[in-house]
Amino acid sequence: MHIAMIGAGYVGLVSATCFADFGHDVVCVDKDPNRLNALRNGKIPIYEPGLEDLVKSNADASRLRFGDDVGAATRDADIVFLAVGTPSRHGDGYADLTYVYEAAREIAPHLSGFTVVVTKSTVPVGTGDEVERIIADTNPAAECAVVSNPEFLREGSAIEDFRKPDRIIVGTDDDRAKSIMGQVYGALCAGNAPILFVGRRTAELTKYASNAFLAMKITFINEMADLCERVGADVLSVARGMGMDERIGDRFLQAGPGYGGSCFPKDSTALTNMAQDSDSPLRLVETTVAINDQRRRAMARKVIRACGGRVRGRRIGILGLTFKPDTDDMREAPSIPIIRTLLDAGAVIRAYDPAVIAATHHTLREIEFCDDPYAVAEDAIALTVITDWDEFRSLDLERLCRQMDPASTVLVDLRNMFNPEQATEAGFAYEAVGRGNLGWDRTAVKHAAE
Ligand code: NAD
Ligand code: UGA
């Protein structure tokens, strides 16, 4: 099949590359000349494990090409995927559909023969109707079906997620479109990936419902972690015990500093706005958004408390800045509000992240970047783990602790990465998330037990 992929971001680039790897002929179009230049020179503009090799092998086999000519890519295509961004609109939290509608206007004049136009971007219910209207207005002769096919991949494991999806959701009532979508995903369907055909609006909502549910699940365990600290229970064991119930499942039950990233925050807010506008508010999701917003600052206060309440002029080291490991994406990273709160309290911040080497956000301009975790620890009164990069697991904790200000060797592990006994033996005053039996606040534990 001939595929045009509009947008070479996380979703567009990964999907284009994987479709090419299935044997399809794919042209990936982007507006950003820097991104295109990099791609044409074999450089991957995003950090995604395994992607560079896969792009190279498919580009070498001439199945994957990059360009800026929407017209040429669209004219030859059986399917055009729209994989452009749908960021949060400034001020009101609605999904900004400018890029989707612009892309629809750009492809419309070039559609030739029956073409399936697929919205892969995450879009509010009814966006497909509008895309259809734009195409019909711009090119009344166009013969096409507008389909919703939301993407569920995660950054950091995007290729694996794309190749082994839990499900493929296809929203269309058009039989020709169903058949073409079945063919484009043929390799996955042959490997038993379930494909679920639903209405277009249902597909659009299924994507938001999935992200909101996962955000709620994380927020649930985060609140449970707070309770664990109060009553002297261990959230890791609570999560393990809950997860053994197949109805609950053990994934997305890791307590931490709050969810971040380019999607959960913006999609949850877009969904609650959509629900409000439909007179059917989603109060659970609204509360999830509010709790998660507060949590990031609460994590900074936890660090300050662990330092005895005084951080002004003192050095605090941060391990990990990205919203999760194996990505360089800083969008809505919990590290930003945490660091902002620590800076406002007067702390001096040094940080290390394997994928972020310079300021990508104005808050980060006020911190010092280090080349390795041990340099971050130098003369610090506290170290805070914000992102659970695998390389932190093999840190020499004793060496790390020796770098610190001997008067205060606090390790606040916001991802529960380290073994508490090993951290304590290495010399740290170790603080985790939701591991009440290790907590500093013994009085609260006693009080609750009385
Ligand atoms: P991104 O910002 O990384 O990439 C979007 C790309 O589209 C950019 O390179 C931009 O230059 C390009 N673009 C915008 N308008 C264009 C146009 N008219 N023509 C050509 N190129 C254009 O975005 P992303 O993270 O890949 O997300 C894309 C969509 O997929 C969003 O709706 C997002 O919610 C959804 N999504 C993202 C993920 C993820 O892990 N990032 C996962 C699932 C779904
Ligand atoms: C998420 C979804 O998992 C994907 O299915 C979806 O396609 C994507 O959003 C999207 O729509 O863009 P992603 O944002 O890449 O993927 O990352 P996740 O692994 O879901 O993590 C999101 C945030 O939740 C991170 O900050 C992570 O640290 C946090 N998290 C995740 C936890 O705090 N605890 C967990 O148990 C899991």
XYZ file of C-alpha atoms and ligand atoms in Angstrom:
531
model
C 0.000 0.000 0.000
C 1.071 3.601 -0.549
C 0.940 5.590 2.660
C 1.363 9.314 3.325
C 2.098 10.179 6.946
C 1.548 13.858 7.742
C 3.711 14.730 10.755
C 7.062 13.196 11.685
C 6.819 13.536 15.477
C 6.752 10.688 17.978
C 3.626 9.130 16.516
C 4.127 9.968 12.841
C 7.760 8.922 12.661
C 7.306 5.689 14.603
C 4.125 4.717 12.715
C 5.632 5.592 9.317
C 8.742 3.568 10.063
C 6.837 0.547 11.348
C 4.414 0.602 8.381
C 7.450 0.725 6.052
C 8.932 -2.168 7.959
C 5.743 -4.170 7.276
C 6.571 -3.671 3.563
C 4.379 -0.668 2.707
C 5.644 2.279 0.676
C 5.645 5.276 3.023
C 6.293 8.986 2.559
C 6.526 10.929 5.802
C 5.856 14.655 5.450
C 6.755 17.354 7.951
C 6.726 21.148 7.977
C 9.726 21.526 10.214
C 12.808 21.940 7.955
C 15.251 21.118 10.772
C 13.430 17.872 11.496
C 13.405 16.963 7.816
C 17.070 17.781 7.362
C 17.992 15.605 10.291
C 15.878 12.709 9.023
C 17.249 12.930 5.506
C 20.740 12.721 7.012
C 19.860 9.625 8.997
C 19.567 11.522 12.296
C 16.583 10.934 14.537
C 15.213 14.154 16.008
C 13.703 12.381 19.024
C 15.096 9.975 21.582
C 13.374 6.653 20.993
C 15.222 3.376 21.562
C 15.653 1.296 18.388
C 14.206 3.920 16.056
C 17.427 5.035 14.397
C 18.294 1.554 13.095
C 14.749 0.890 11.926
C 14.539 4.224 10.067
C 17.888 3.536 8.433
C 17.076 0.024 7.249
C 13.727 1.080 5.777
C 15.128 4.250 4.215
C 17.963 2.178 2.698
C 15.372 -0.195 1.263
C 13.577 2.855 -0.243
C 10.349 1.978 1.549
C 10.550 5.086 3.741
C 11.079 8.603 2.418
C 10.898 12.035 3.999
C 9.722 15.250 2.407
C 7.793 18.484 2.667
C 5.614 18.080 -0.412
C 2.144 17.235 0.917
C 0.736 17.243 -2.627
C 3.119 14.640 -4.048
C 2.773 12.387 -1.008
C -1.047 12.597 -1.043
C -1.578 12.094 -4.778
C 0.010 8.626 -4.752
C -1.445 7.500 -1.435
C -4.087 4.859 -0.728
C -4.094 6.101 2.855
C -3.188 9.471 4.337
C -2.563 9.485 8.078
C -2.812 12.758 9.998
C -0.325 12.490 12.881
C 0.141 16.149 13.729
C 0.137 17.598 17.236
C -3.030 18.416 19.197
C -1.566 20.409 22.098
C -3.561 22.039 24.855
C -4.989 25.361 23.719
C -3.485 28.185 25.757
C -5.749 29.450 28.469
C -8.658 27.031 28.292
C -7.256 23.494 28.021
C -9.265 22.508 24.931
C -7.437 20.471 22.297
C -5.933 22.844 19.745
C -7.055 21.422 16.407
C -5.344 24.028 14.249
C -2.732 21.586 12.929
C -5.268 18.857 12.160
C -7.566 21.181 10.231
C -4.643 22.800 8.442
C -3.353 19.385 7.375
C -6.858 18.429 6.162
C -6.984 21.628 4.069
C -3.521 20.905 2.669
C -4.189 17.325 1.574
C -7.714 17.935 0.244
C -6.839 19.367 -3.199
C -4.453 16.467 -3.914
C -6.657 13.474 -3.082
C -7.003 11.332 -6.185
C -8.941 8.091 -6.493
C -10.551 6.587 -3.417
C -8.376 7.530 -0.434
C -8.731 6.739 3.243
C -7.920 9.770 5.393
C -7.070 8.609 8.886
C -6.876 10.760 11.994
C -4.162 9.231 14.143
C -3.777 12.327 16.287
C -5.780 12.320 19.519
C -8.815 14.456 18.766
C -12.112 15.303 20.480
C -15.313 13.612 19.408
C -16.629 15.164 16.214
C -13.245 16.155 14.783
C -13.589 13.519 12.055
C -16.881 15.135 11.015
C -15.113 18.488 10.687
C -12.185 16.966 8.741
C -14.740 15.418 6.385
C -16.466 18.794 5.964
C -13.168 20.611 5.297
C -12.194 18.096 2.620
C -15.633 18.251 0.980
C -15.562 22.085 0.984
C -12.009 22.298 -0.360
C -12.336 19.568 -2.966
C -15.953 18.574 -3.639
C -14.783 15.946 -6.158
C -12.615 14.110 -3.624
C -13.581 10.504 -3.074
C -12.516 9.573 0.435
C -13.504 8.071 3.762
C -12.421 9.837 6.945
C -11.507 7.290 9.596
C -10.424 7.554 13.236
C -7.535 5.281 14.206
C -6.147 6.538 17.513
C -2.640 5.554 18.543
C -1.824 3.957 21.907
C 1.983 3.747 21.803
C 4.080 5.006 24.705
C 7.247 7.028 24.345
C 10.306 4.974 25.212
C 8.709 1.707 24.074
C 7.035 3.076 20.971
C 8.256 0.500 18.450
C 7.386 -2.452 20.645
C 3.975 -0.931 21.433
C 3.275 -0.298 17.744
C 4.284 -3.809 16.735
C 2.439 -5.557 19.544
C -0.632 -3.466 20.246
C -3.220 -4.639 22.771
C -5.775 -3.572 20.170
C -6.192 -1.569 16.974
C -9.235 0.700 17.074
C -10.705 1.692 13.717
C -13.627 4.098 13.655
C -15.538 3.984 10.385
C -18.780 2.722 8.886
C -17.319 2.598 5.365
C -16.714 -0.953 4.120
C -14.009 0.023 1.613
C -12.155 1.874 4.366
C -12.470 -1.140 6.690
C -10.919 -3.376 4.055
C -7.998 -0.968 3.403
C -7.386 -0.512 7.144
C -7.366 -4.293 7.510
C -4.693 -4.482 4.793
C -2.492 -1.731 6.179
C -2.473 -3.465 9.566
C -2.346 -6.910 7.909
C 1.029 -7.824 9.412
C -0.233 -7.118 12.926
C -3.570 -8.835 12.426
C -1.713 -11.921 11.160
C 0.195 -11.783 14.441
C -3.151 -11.841 16.268
C -3.444 -8.172 17.223
C -7.185 -7.636 17.687
C -8.739 -5.045 15.413
C -11.950 -3.481 16.663
C -14.185 -1.714 14.153
C -16.431 0.876 15.766
C -18.125 4.141 14.835
C -15.859 7.143 14.256
C -17.058 9.054 17.308
C -16.673 5.953 19.462
C -13.065 5.534 18.309
C -12.296 9.171 19.100
C -13.742 8.822 22.604
C -12.083 5.439 23.263
C -8.666 7.085 23.025
C -9.494 9.776 25.589
C -11.238 7.271 27.862
C -8.152 5.035 27.852
C -5.714 7.817 28.700
C -8.006 9.249 31.386
C -8.492 5.836 32.972
C -4.728 5.245 33.160
C -4.212 8.738 34.608
C -6.867 7.922 37.223
C -5.219 4.608 38.048
C -1.867 6.329 38.667
C -3.529 9.041 40.725
C -5.339 6.418 42.792
C -2.098 4.689 43.739
C -0.436 8.053 44.413
C -3.143 8.947 46.920
C -2.891 5.448 48.364
C 0.847 6.078 48.776
C 0.114 9.197 50.823
C -2.186 7.153 53.043
C 0.482 4.445 53.373
C 2.873 7.051 54.743
C 0.297 8.084 57.331
C -0.665 4.625 58.526
C 2.649 2.808 58.222
C 1.842 0.609 55.209
C 3.948 -0.121 52.117
C 2.491 1.024 48.784
C 4.673 -1.383 46.806
C 3.069 -4.325 48.556
C -0.394 -2.765 48.390
C 0.045 -2.346 44.603
C 1.378 -5.865 44.244
C -1.526 -7.266 46.217
C -4.074 -5.254 44.241
C -2.450 -6.111 40.921
C -2.717 -9.853 41.531
C -6.438 -9.442 41.050
C -6.771 -9.846 37.291
C -9.718 -7.478 37.291
C -7.361 -4.722 38.486
C -4.048 -5.700 36.854
C -0.601 -4.734 38.095
C 0.379 -2.178 35.439
C 0.225 1.582 36.006
C 0.187 1.151 39.765
C 3.608 2.637 40.448
C 3.354 5.500 42.882
C 5.479 8.506 42.034
C 5.644 12.275 41.660
C 2.478 12.468 39.528
C 1.959 11.692 35.872
C 3.399 13.987 33.211
C 4.136 13.843 29.522
C 2.767 15.167 26.296
C -0.538 13.333 26.571
C -2.097 12.423 29.943
C -2.217 16.035 31.201
C -3.511 17.598 27.986
C -5.877 14.764 27.102
C -7.471 14.609 30.556
C -8.205 18.328 30.446
C -9.492 18.204 26.867
C -11.774 15.322 27.873
C -13.208 17.093 30.929
C -13.886 20.194 28.806
C -15.599 18.078 26.160
C -17.698 16.377 28.837
C -18.653 19.699 30.465
C -19.731 21.043 27.085
C -21.868 17.952 26.561
C -23.586 18.466 29.954
C -22.126 15.193 31.163
C -19.238 16.175 33.435
C -16.588 13.574 34.283
C -16.037 14.376 37.933
C -13.587 11.524 38.555
C -11.337 12.794 35.769
C -11.704 16.420 36.906
C -10.579 15.403 40.401
C -7.708 13.361 38.952
C -6.440 16.430 37.087
C -6.638 18.597 40.224
C -4.905 16.029 42.448
C -2.113 15.482 39.940
C -1.514 19.232 39.606
C -1.167 19.616 43.365
C 1.004 16.539 43.724
C 4.060 17.929 41.958
C 4.394 20.820 44.392
C 3.602 18.486 47.281
C 6.618 16.401 46.214
C 8.848 19.467 46.454
C 7.505 20.132 49.955
C 8.311 16.530 50.830
C 11.934 17.165 49.806
C 12.064 20.376 51.863
C 10.596 18.575 54.892
C 13.177 15.798 54.507
C 15.867 18.515 54.655
C 14.489 19.693 58.005
C 12.562 22.566 56.407
C 15.640 24.645 55.480
C 16.953 24.670 51.914
C 17.722 28.361 51.332
C 21.212 28.685 49.858
C 21.712 24.918 50.149
C 22.405 22.603 47.255
C 19.896 19.965 46.163
C 20.776 17.441 43.462
C 18.171 16.182 41.007
C 18.464 12.816 39.250
C 16.263 12.659 36.149
C 14.320 15.455 34.458
C 12.250 13.864 31.691
C 8.636 12.887 32.406
C 9.642 9.215 32.288
C 12.772 7.254 31.333
C 13.843 6.421 27.764
C 12.615 9.678 26.289
C 13.981 13.202 25.976
C 10.463 14.623 26.160
C 10.141 17.353 28.794
C 6.505 18.204 28.070
C 4.628 18.491 31.392
C 7.516 16.793 33.197
C 6.885 16.712 36.986
C 10.519 17.812 37.424
C 9.631 21.352 36.294
C 7.094 22.284 39.007
C 9.146 20.378 41.598
C 12.319 22.300 40.721
C 10.375 25.595 40.495
C 9.083 25.102 44.047
C 12.554 24.215 45.342
C 14.066 27.268 43.609
C 11.345 29.483 45.092
C 12.293 28.111 48.519
C 15.857 29.328 47.867
C 17.532 26.008 47.026
C 20.459 25.824 44.610
C 19.757 23.090 42.056
C 22.110 20.843 40.124
C 20.714 18.153 37.876
C 21.666 15.201 35.735
C 19.533 13.498 33.092
C 20.862 11.037 30.504
C 18.765 12.621 27.714
C 18.579 16.297 28.697
C 21.808 18.213 28.624
C 20.584 21.797 28.430
C 17.656 23.976 29.433
C 14.518 23.206 27.477
C 12.244 25.218 29.765
C 12.744 28.633 31.364
C 12.753 27.144 34.883
C 15.671 24.929 33.918
C 17.742 27.969 32.931
C 18.164 28.602 36.645
C 19.814 25.257 37.351
C 23.233 23.798 36.709
C 23.486 20.723 34.476
C 26.055 18.065 35.374
C 27.650 15.367 33.245
C 27.120 12.572 35.712
C 25.146 11.695 38.843
C 28.162 11.849 41.145
C 28.810 15.488 40.230
C 25.180 16.255 41.093
C 25.749 14.900 44.593
C 28.788 17.114 45.351
C 28.160 19.129 48.537
C 24.415 18.583 48.228
C 22.275 18.288 51.348
C 19.762 16.154 49.482
C 19.425 14.112 46.313
C 16.016 13.676 44.690
C 15.204 11.009 42.118
C 12.473 12.305 39.819
C 12.850 9.990 36.803
C 13.628 6.283 37.110
C 16.265 5.932 34.404
C 17.677 2.404 34.448
C 21.258 3.650 34.719
C 20.489 5.011 38.219
C 19.894 1.448 39.436
C 23.586 0.631 39.127
C 24.827 3.740 40.935
C 27.431 3.174 43.628
C 25.346 4.478 46.523
C 28.272 4.714 48.932
C 30.285 6.789 46.471
C 27.237 8.966 45.811
C 26.724 9.528 49.522
C 30.409 10.383 50.089
C 30.124 13.301 47.623
C 27.434 14.951 49.715
C 27.551 17.472 52.538
C 28.343 15.127 55.459
C 25.938 17.078 57.691
C 22.950 16.031 55.597
C 22.822 13.011 53.332
C 19.166 12.831 52.402
C 17.981 10.710 49.452
C 14.384 11.357 48.409
C 13.447 8.608 45.984
C 10.247 9.774 44.286
C 10.167 6.604 42.132
C 10.879 3.978 44.805
C 13.880 2.815 42.764
C 16.261 1.911 45.520
C 16.319 -0.765 48.141
C 15.763 1.084 51.446
C 18.187 -1.113 53.396
C 20.979 -0.658 50.827
C 20.417 3.101 50.699
C 20.484 3.343 54.490
C 23.586 1.136 54.723
C 25.299 3.407 52.159
C 24.804 6.283 54.604
C 21.652 7.949 53.311
C 18.669 9.152 55.276
C 16.323 7.489 52.808
C 12.838 8.784 52.017
C 10.573 6.944 49.580
C 7.009 7.401 48.326
C 4.310 5.560 50.239
C 6.588 3.327 52.244
C 5.176 4.335 55.609
C 7.329 2.017 57.672
C 10.375 4.024 56.539
C 8.817 7.437 57.017
C 10.306 10.347 58.928
C 6.985 11.370 60.376
C 6.741 8.808 63.137
C 4.272 10.880 65.144
C 1.686 10.673 62.384
C 2.113 6.909 62.234
C 1.745 6.606 65.996
C -1.269 8.862 66.008
C -3.023 6.803 63.329
C -2.244 3.572 65.142
C -3.679 4.796 68.449
P 4.795 16.006 17.837
O 4.569 17.391 18.259
O 5.971 15.232 18.321
O 4.844 15.932 16.224
C 3.939 16.552 15.376
C 4.661 16.849 14.067
O 3.705 17.289 13.101
C 5.714 17.965 14.161
O 6.948 17.479 13.687
C 5.162 19.074 13.266
O 6.185 19.809 12.615
C 4.332 18.282 12.295
N 3.283 19.046 11.607
C 2.353 19.867 12.126
N 1.525 20.325 11.153
C 1.951 19.776 10.001
C 1.507 19.846 8.654
N 0.434 20.573 8.309
N 2.192 19.177 7.713
C 3.259 18.426 8.049
N 3.723 18.312 9.308
C 3.065 18.962 10.277
O 3.450 15.228 18.204
P 3.283 13.715 18.688
O 3.770 13.562 20.071
O 3.766 12.795 17.619
O 1.681 13.636 18.751
C 0.903 13.648 17.586
C -0.509 13.255 17.975
O -0.534 11.900 18.434
C -1.113 14.085 19.101
O -2.491 14.225 18.870
C -0.884 13.226 20.334
O -1.845 13.472 21.343
C -1.068 11.842 19.767
N -0.335 10.776 20.470
C 0.931 10.998 20.910
C 1.634 9.961 21.541
C 3.028 10.163 22.065
O 3.545 9.255 22.700
N 3.676 11.291 21.844
C 1.033 8.699 21.684
C -0.266 8.510 21.187
C -0.953 9.560 20.575
C 0.689 7.423 27.481
C -0.113 6.130 27.345
O 0.459 5.120 28.180
C -0.129 5.631 25.901
O -0.961 4.475 25.780
C -0.688 6.745 25.014
O -0.642 6.367 23.647
C 0.135 8.009 25.195
O 0.124 8.401 26.606
C -0.435 9.153 24.439
O -1.629 9.220 24.198
O 0.395 9.985 24.109
P 3.267 8.087 27.587
O 2.768 9.456 27.891
O 4.321 7.908 26.567
O 2.032 7.153 27.124
O 3.850 7.479 28.921
P 3.323 6.530 30.107
O 4.230 5.376 30.208
O 1.885 6.251 30.014
O 3.591 7.475 31.377
C 2.879 8.679 31.550
C 3.206 9.273 32.904
O 2.672 8.465 33.953
C 4.708 9.375 33.182
O 4.981 10.585 33.846
C 4.986 8.188 34.088
O 6.095 8.361 34.917
C 3.694 8.145 34.879
N 3.421 6.799 35.451
C 3.160 5.754 34.629
C 3.404 6.642 36.829
O 3.642 7.598 37.601
N 3.114 5.399 37.340
C 2.852 4.326 36.545
O 2.598 3.214 37.083
C 2.872 4.512 35.158
